[in-house]
PDB file of C-alpha atoms in Angstrom:
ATOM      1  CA  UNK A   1     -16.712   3.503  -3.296  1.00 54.00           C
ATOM      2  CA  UNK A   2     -13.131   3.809  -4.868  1.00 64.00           C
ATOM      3  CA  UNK A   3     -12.013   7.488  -3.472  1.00 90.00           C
ATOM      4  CA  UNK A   4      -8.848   7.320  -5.688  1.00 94.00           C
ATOM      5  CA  UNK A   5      -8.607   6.585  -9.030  1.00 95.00           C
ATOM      6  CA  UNK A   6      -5.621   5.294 -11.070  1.00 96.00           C
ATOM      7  CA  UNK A   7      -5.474   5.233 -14.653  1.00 96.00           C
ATOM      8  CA  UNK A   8      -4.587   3.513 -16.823  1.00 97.00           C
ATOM      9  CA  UNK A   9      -4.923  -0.211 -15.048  1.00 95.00           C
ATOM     10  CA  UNK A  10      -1.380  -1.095 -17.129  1.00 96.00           C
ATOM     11  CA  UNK A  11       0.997   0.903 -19.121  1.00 98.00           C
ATOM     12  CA  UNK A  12       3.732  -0.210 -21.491  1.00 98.00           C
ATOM     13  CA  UNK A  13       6.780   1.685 -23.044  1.00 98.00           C
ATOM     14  CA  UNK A  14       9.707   1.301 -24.705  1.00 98.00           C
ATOM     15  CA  UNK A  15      12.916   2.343 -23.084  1.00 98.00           C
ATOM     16  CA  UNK A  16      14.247   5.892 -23.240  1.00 97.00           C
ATOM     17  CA  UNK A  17      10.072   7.128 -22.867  1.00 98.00           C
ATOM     18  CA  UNK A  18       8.332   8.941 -20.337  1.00 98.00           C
ATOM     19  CA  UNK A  19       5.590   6.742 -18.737  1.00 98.00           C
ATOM     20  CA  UNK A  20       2.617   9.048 -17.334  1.00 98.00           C
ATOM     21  CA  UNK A  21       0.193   7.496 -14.626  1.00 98.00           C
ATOM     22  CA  UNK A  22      -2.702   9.062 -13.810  1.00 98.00           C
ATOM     23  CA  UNK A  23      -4.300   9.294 -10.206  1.00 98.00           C
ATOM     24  CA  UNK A  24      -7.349  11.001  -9.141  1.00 97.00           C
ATOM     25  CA  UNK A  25      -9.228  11.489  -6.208  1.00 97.00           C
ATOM     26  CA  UNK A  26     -12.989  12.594  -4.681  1.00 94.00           C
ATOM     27  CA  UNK A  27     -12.045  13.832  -1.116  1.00 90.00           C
ATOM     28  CA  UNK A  28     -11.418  17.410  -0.732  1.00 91.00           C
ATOM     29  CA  UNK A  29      -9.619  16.753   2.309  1.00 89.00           C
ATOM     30  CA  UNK A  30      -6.565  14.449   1.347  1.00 92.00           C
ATOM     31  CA  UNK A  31      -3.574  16.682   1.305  1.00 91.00           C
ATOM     32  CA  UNK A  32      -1.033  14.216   1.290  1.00 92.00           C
ATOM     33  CA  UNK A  33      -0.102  12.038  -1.788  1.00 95.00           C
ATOM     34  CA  UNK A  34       3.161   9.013  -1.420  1.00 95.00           C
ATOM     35  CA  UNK A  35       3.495   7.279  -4.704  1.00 97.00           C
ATOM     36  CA  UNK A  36       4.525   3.302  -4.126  1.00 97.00           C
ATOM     37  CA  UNK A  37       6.028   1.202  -6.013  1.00 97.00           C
ATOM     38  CA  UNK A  38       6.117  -2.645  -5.740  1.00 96.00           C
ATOM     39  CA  UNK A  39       8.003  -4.924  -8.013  1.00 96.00           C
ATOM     40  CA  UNK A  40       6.541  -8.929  -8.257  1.00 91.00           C
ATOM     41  CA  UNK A  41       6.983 -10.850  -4.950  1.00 90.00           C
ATOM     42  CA  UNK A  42       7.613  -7.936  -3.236  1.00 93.00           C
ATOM     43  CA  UNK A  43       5.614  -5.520  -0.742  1.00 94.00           C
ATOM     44  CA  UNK A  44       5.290  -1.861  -1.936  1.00 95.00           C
ATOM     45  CA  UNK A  45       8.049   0.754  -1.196  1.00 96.00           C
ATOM     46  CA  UNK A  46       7.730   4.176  -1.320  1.00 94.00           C
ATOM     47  CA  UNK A  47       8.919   5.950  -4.178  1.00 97.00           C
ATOM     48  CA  UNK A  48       8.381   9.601  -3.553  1.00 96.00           C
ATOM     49  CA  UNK A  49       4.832  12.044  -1.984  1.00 94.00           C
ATOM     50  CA  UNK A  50       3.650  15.391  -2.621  1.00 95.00           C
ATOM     51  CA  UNK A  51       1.400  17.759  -0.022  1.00 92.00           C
ATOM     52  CA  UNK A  52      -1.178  19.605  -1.411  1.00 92.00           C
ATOM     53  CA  UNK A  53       0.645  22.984  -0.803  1.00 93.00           C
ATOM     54  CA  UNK A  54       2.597  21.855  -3.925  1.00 95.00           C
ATOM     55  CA  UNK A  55       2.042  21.997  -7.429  1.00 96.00           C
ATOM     56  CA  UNK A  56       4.776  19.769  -8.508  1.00 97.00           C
ATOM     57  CA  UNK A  57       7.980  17.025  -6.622  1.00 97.00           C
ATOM     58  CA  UNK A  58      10.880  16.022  -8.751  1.00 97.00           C
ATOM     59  CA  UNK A  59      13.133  13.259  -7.093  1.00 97.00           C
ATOM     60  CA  UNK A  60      15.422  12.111 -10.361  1.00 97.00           C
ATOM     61  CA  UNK A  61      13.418  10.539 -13.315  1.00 98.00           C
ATOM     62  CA  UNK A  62      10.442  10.796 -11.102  1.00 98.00           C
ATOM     63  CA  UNK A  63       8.088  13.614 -11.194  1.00 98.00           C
ATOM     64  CA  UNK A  64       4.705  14.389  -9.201  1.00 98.00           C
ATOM     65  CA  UNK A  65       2.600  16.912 -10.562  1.00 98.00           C
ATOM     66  CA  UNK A  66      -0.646  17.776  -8.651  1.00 97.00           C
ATOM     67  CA  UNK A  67      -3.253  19.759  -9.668  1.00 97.00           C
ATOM     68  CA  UNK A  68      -5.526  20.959  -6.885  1.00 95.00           C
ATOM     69  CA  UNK A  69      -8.015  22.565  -8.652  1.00 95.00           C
ATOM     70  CA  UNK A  70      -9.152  19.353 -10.535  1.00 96.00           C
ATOM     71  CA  UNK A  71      -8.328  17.100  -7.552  1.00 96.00           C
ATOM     72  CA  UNK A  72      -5.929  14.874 -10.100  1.00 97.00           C
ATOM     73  CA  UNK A  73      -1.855  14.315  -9.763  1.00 97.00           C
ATOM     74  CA  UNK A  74      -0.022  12.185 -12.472  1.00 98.00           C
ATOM     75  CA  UNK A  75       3.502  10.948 -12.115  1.00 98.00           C
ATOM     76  CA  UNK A  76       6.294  10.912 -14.846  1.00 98.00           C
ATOM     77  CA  UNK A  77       8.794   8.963 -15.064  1.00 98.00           C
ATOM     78  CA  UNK A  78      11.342  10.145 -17.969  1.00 98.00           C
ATOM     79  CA  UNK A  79      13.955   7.981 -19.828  1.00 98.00           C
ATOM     80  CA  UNK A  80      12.185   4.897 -18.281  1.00 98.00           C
ATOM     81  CA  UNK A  81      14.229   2.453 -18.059  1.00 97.00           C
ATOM     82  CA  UNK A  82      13.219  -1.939 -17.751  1.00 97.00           C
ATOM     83  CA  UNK A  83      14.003  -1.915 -14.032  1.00 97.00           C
ATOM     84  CA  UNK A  84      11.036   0.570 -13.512  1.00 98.00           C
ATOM     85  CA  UNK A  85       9.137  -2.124 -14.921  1.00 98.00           C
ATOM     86  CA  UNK A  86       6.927  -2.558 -11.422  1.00 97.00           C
ATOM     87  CA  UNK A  87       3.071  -1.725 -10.151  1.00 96.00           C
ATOM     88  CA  UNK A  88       3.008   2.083  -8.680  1.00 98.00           C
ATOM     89  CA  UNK A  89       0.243   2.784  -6.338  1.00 97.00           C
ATOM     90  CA  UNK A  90      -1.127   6.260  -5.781  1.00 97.00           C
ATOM     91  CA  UNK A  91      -2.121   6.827  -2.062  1.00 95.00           C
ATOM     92  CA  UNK A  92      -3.681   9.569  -0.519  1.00 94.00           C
ATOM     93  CA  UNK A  93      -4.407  10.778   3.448  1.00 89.00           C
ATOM     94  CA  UNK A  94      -5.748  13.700   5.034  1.00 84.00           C
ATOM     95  CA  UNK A  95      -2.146  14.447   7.218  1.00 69.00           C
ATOM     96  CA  UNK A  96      -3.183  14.028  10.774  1.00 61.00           C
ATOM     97  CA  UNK A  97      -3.054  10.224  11.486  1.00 62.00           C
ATOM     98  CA  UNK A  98      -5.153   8.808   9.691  1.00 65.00           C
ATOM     99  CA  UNK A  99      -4.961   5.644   7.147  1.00 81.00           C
ATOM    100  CA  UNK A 100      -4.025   5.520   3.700  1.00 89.00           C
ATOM    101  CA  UNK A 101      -6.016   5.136   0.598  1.00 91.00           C
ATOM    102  CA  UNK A 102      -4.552   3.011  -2.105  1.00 93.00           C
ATOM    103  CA  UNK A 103      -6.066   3.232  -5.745  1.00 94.00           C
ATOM    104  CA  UNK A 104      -6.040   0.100  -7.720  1.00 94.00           C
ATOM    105  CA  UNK A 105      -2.356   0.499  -8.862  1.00 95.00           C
ATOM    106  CA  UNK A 106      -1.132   0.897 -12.926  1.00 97.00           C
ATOM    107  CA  UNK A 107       1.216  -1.945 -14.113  1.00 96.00           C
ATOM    108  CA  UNK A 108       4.257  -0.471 -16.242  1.00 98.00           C
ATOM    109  CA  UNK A 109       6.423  -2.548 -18.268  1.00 98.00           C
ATOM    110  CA  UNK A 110       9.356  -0.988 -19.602  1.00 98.00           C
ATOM    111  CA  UNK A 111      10.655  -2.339 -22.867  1.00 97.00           C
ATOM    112  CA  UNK A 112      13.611  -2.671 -24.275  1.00 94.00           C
TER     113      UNK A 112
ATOM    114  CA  UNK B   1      17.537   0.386   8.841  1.00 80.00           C
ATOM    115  CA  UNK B   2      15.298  -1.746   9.657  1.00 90.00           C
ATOM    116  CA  UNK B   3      13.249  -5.150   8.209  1.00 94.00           C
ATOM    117  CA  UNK B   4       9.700  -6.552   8.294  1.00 97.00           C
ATOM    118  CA  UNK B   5       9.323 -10.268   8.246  1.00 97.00           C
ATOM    119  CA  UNK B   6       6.240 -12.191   7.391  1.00 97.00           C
ATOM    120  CA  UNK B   7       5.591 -15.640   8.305  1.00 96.00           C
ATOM    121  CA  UNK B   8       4.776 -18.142   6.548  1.00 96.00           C
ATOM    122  CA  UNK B   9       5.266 -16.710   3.190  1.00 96.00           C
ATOM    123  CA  UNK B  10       3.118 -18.796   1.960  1.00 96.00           C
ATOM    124  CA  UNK B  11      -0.136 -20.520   3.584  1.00 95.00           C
ATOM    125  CA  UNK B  12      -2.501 -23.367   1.968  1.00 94.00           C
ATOM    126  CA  UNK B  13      -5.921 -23.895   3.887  1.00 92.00           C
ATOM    127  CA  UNK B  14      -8.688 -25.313   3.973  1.00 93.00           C
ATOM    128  CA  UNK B  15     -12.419 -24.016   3.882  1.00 93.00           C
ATOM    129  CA  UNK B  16     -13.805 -22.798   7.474  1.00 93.00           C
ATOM    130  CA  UNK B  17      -9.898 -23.165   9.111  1.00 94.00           C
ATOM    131  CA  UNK B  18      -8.717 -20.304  11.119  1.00 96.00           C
ATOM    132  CA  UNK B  19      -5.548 -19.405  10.104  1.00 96.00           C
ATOM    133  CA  UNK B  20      -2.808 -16.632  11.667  1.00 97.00           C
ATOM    134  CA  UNK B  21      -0.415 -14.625  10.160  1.00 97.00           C
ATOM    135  CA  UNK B  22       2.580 -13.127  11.783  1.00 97.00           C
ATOM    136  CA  UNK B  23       4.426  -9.930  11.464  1.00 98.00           C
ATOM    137  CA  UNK B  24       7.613  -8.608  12.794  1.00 97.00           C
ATOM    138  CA  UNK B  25       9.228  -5.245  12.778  1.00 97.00           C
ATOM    139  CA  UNK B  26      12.910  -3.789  13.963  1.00 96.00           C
ATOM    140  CA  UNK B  27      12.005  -0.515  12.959  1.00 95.00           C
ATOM    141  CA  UNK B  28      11.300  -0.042  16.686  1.00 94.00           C
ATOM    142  CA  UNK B  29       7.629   1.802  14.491  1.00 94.00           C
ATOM    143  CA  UNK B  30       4.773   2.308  16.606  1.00 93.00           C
ATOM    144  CA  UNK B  31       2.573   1.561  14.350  1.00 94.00           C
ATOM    145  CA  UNK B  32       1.566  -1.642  12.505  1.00 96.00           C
ATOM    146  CA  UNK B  33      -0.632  -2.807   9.903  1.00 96.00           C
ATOM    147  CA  UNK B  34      -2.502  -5.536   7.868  1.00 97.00           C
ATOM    148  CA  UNK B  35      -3.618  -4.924   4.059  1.00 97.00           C
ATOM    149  CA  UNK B  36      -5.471  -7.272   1.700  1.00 96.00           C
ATOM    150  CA  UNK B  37      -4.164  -6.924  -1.733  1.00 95.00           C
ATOM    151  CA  UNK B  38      -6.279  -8.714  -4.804  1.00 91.00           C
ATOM    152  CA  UNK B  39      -5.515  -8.682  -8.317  1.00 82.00           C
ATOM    153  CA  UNK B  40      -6.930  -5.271  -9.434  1.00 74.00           C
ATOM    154  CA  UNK B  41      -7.842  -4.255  -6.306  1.00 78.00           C
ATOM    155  CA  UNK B  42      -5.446  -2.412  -4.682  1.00 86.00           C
ATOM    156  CA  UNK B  43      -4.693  -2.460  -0.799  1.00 93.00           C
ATOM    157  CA  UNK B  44      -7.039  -2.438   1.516  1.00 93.00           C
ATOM    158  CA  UNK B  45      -6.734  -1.989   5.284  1.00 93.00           C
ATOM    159  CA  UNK B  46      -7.959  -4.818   7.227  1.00 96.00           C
ATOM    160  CA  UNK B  47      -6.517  -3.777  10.653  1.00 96.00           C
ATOM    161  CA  UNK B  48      -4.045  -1.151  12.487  1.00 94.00           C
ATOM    162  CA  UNK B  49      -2.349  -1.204  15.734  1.00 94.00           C
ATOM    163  CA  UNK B  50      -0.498   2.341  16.758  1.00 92.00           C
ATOM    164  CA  UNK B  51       1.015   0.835  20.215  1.00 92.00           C
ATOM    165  CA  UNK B  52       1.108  -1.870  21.888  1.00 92.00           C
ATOM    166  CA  UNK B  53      -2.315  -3.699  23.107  1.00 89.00           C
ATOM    167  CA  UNK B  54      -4.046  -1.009  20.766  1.00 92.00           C
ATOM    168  CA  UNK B  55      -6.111  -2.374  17.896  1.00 95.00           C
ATOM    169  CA  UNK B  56      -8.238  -0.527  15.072  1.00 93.00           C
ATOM    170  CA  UNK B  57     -10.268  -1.460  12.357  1.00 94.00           C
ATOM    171  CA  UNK B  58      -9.776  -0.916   9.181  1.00 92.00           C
ATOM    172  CA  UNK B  59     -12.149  -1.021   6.097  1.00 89.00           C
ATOM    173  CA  UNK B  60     -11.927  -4.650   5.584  1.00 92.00           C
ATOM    174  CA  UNK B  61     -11.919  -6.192   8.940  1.00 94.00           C
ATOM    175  CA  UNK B  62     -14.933  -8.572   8.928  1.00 95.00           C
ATOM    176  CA  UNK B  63     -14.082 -11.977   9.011  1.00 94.00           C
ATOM    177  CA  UNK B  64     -10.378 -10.985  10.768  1.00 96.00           C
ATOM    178  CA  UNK B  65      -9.004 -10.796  14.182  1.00 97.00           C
ATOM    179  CA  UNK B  66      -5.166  -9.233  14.952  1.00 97.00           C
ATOM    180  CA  UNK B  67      -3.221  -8.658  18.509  1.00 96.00           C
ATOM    181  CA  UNK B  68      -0.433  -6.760  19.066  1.00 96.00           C
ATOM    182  CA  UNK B  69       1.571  -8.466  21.435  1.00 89.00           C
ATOM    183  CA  UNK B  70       4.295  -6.160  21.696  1.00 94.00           C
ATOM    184  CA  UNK B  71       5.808  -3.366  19.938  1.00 95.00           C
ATOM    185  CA  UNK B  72       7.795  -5.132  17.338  1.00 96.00           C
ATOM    186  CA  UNK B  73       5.026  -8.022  16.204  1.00 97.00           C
ATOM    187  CA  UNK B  74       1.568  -7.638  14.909  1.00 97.00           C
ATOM    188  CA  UNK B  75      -0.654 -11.157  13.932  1.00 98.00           C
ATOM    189  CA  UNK B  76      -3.652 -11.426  11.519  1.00 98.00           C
ATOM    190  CA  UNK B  77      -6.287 -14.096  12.099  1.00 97.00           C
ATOM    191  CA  UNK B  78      -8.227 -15.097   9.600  1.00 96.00           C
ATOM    192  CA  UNK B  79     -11.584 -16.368  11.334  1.00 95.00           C
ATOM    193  CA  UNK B  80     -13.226 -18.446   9.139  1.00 93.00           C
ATOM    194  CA  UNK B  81     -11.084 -18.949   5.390  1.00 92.00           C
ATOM    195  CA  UNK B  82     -13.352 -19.164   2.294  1.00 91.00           C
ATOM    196  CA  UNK B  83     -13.084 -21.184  -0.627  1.00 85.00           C
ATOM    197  CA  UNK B  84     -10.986 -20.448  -3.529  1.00 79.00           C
ATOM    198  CA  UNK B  85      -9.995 -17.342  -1.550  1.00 82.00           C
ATOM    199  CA  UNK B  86      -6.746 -16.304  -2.827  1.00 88.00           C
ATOM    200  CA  UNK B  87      -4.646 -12.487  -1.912  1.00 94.00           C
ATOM    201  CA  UNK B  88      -1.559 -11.705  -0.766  1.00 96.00           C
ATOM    202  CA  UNK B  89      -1.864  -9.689   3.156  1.00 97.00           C
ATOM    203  CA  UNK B  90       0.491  -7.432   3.287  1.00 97.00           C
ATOM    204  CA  UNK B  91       2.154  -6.340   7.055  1.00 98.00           C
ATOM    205  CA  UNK B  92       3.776  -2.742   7.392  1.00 96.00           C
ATOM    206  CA  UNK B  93       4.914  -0.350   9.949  1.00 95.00           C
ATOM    207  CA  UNK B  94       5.196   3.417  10.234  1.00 93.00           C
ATOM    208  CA  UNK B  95       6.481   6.313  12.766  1.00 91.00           C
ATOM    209  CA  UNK B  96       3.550   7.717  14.980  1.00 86.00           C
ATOM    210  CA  UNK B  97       1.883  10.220  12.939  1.00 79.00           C
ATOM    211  CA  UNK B  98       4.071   9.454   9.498  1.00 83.00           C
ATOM    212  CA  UNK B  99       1.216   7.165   8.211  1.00 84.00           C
ATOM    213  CA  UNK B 100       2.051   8.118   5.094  1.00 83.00           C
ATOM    214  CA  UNK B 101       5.234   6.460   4.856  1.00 88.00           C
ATOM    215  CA  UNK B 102       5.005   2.963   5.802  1.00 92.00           C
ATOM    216  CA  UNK B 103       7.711   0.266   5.060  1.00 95.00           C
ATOM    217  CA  UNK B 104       6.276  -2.712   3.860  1.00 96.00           C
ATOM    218  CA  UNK B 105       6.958  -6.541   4.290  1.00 96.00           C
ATOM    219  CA  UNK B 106       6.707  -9.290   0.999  1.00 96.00           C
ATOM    220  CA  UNK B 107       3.833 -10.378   1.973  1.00 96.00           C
ATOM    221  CA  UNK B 108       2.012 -13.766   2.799  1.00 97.00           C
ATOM    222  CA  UNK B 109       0.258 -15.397  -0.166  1.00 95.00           C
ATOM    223  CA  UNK B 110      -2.888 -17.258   0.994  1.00 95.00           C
ATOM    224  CA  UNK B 111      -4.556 -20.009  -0.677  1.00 93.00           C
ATOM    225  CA  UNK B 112      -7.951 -21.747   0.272  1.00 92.00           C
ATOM    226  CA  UNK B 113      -8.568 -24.685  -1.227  1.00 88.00           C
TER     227      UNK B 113
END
């Protein structure tokens, strides 16, 4: 059972684009959503998270917005550049300690 | 700052061998953890460790033992390794309670032969 969804599985766009990646999720109760990004060879970092009590987070090129309602978020990453070129997972967690859910991760390659 | 290190980074076995992982962390983190990542699969949590001596399952822990020594190091077992397994385990840490931000380390690559 795959409680978050990422779509699409890879992504490709030229330089200068916005790249949109699509996450989506079945439990009501996750209310916290980190975005990670891993680049080959390397583990994941995190890139930047949204609660639930927001509707959007902009850190830079990177955007999070998160609609509730529909239980989907989507992140945008404007003027993408070839060094963004990297796998971004979409996690989710219900706050209090609990573990992370990873979806399956979207491969972008930025071209230039 | 702070680092994670993973030894070996990379680890050739054979069927049925029990092989360990290590982790370490300066982060002076409570807690610890082991994903399995697959092509296509994502991460999935095998075990988690929020203080020393502690030890919790995660969704994937069949077929894997861990031990948390002490604070700053965190090992994966793998009981029994099957053939033509192949995934990368993943270690990270995290502040009590900030679970959702976890620094990673690069990984170990396994290979069973």
């Amino acid at each position: 059972q795959q409680q978050v969804r990422q779509s699409p599985q890879s992504l490709t766009v030229w330089e200068g684009e916005t790249a949109i990646l699509n996450c989506s999720y079945e439990d009501s109760t996750f209310n916290y959503f980190p975005w990670y990004q891993q680049f080959p060879g390397e583990g994941p970092a995190l890139l930047i998270s949204i609660s639930s009590v927001s509707d959007k987070k902009e850190d830079g090129r990177f955007t999070i917005f998160f609609n509730k309602r529909e239980k989907k978020l989507s992140l945008h990453i404007t003027d993408s550049q070839p060094g963004d070129s990297a796998t971004y997972f979409c996690a989710a967690s219900t706050g209090s300690f609990n573990k992370l859910t990873f979806g399956a991760g979207t491969r972008l390659a930025v071209c230039p | 700052g702070g680092i994670i290190t993973q030894t070996p980074k990379f680890l050739i076995g054979q069927e049925g061998q029990k092989l360990t992982l290590k982790c370490q962390q300066n982060f002076n983190h409570d807690t610890m953890y082991w994903y399995r990542q697959d092509s296509g699969k994502g991460l999935r949590l095998i075990y988690y460790s929020i203080t020393e001596n502690d030890l919790q399952k995660g969704d994937l822990s069949e077929g894997y033992d861990a031990s948390r020594e002490k604070k700053s190091s965190f090992s994966l077992t793998v009981t029994s390794a099957q053939k033509n397994e192949m995934a990368v385990f993943l270690c990270a840490s995290s502040k009590r309670d900030r679970e959702d931000e976890q620094y990673f380390g690069p990984g170990t690559r396994l290979t069973v032969l």
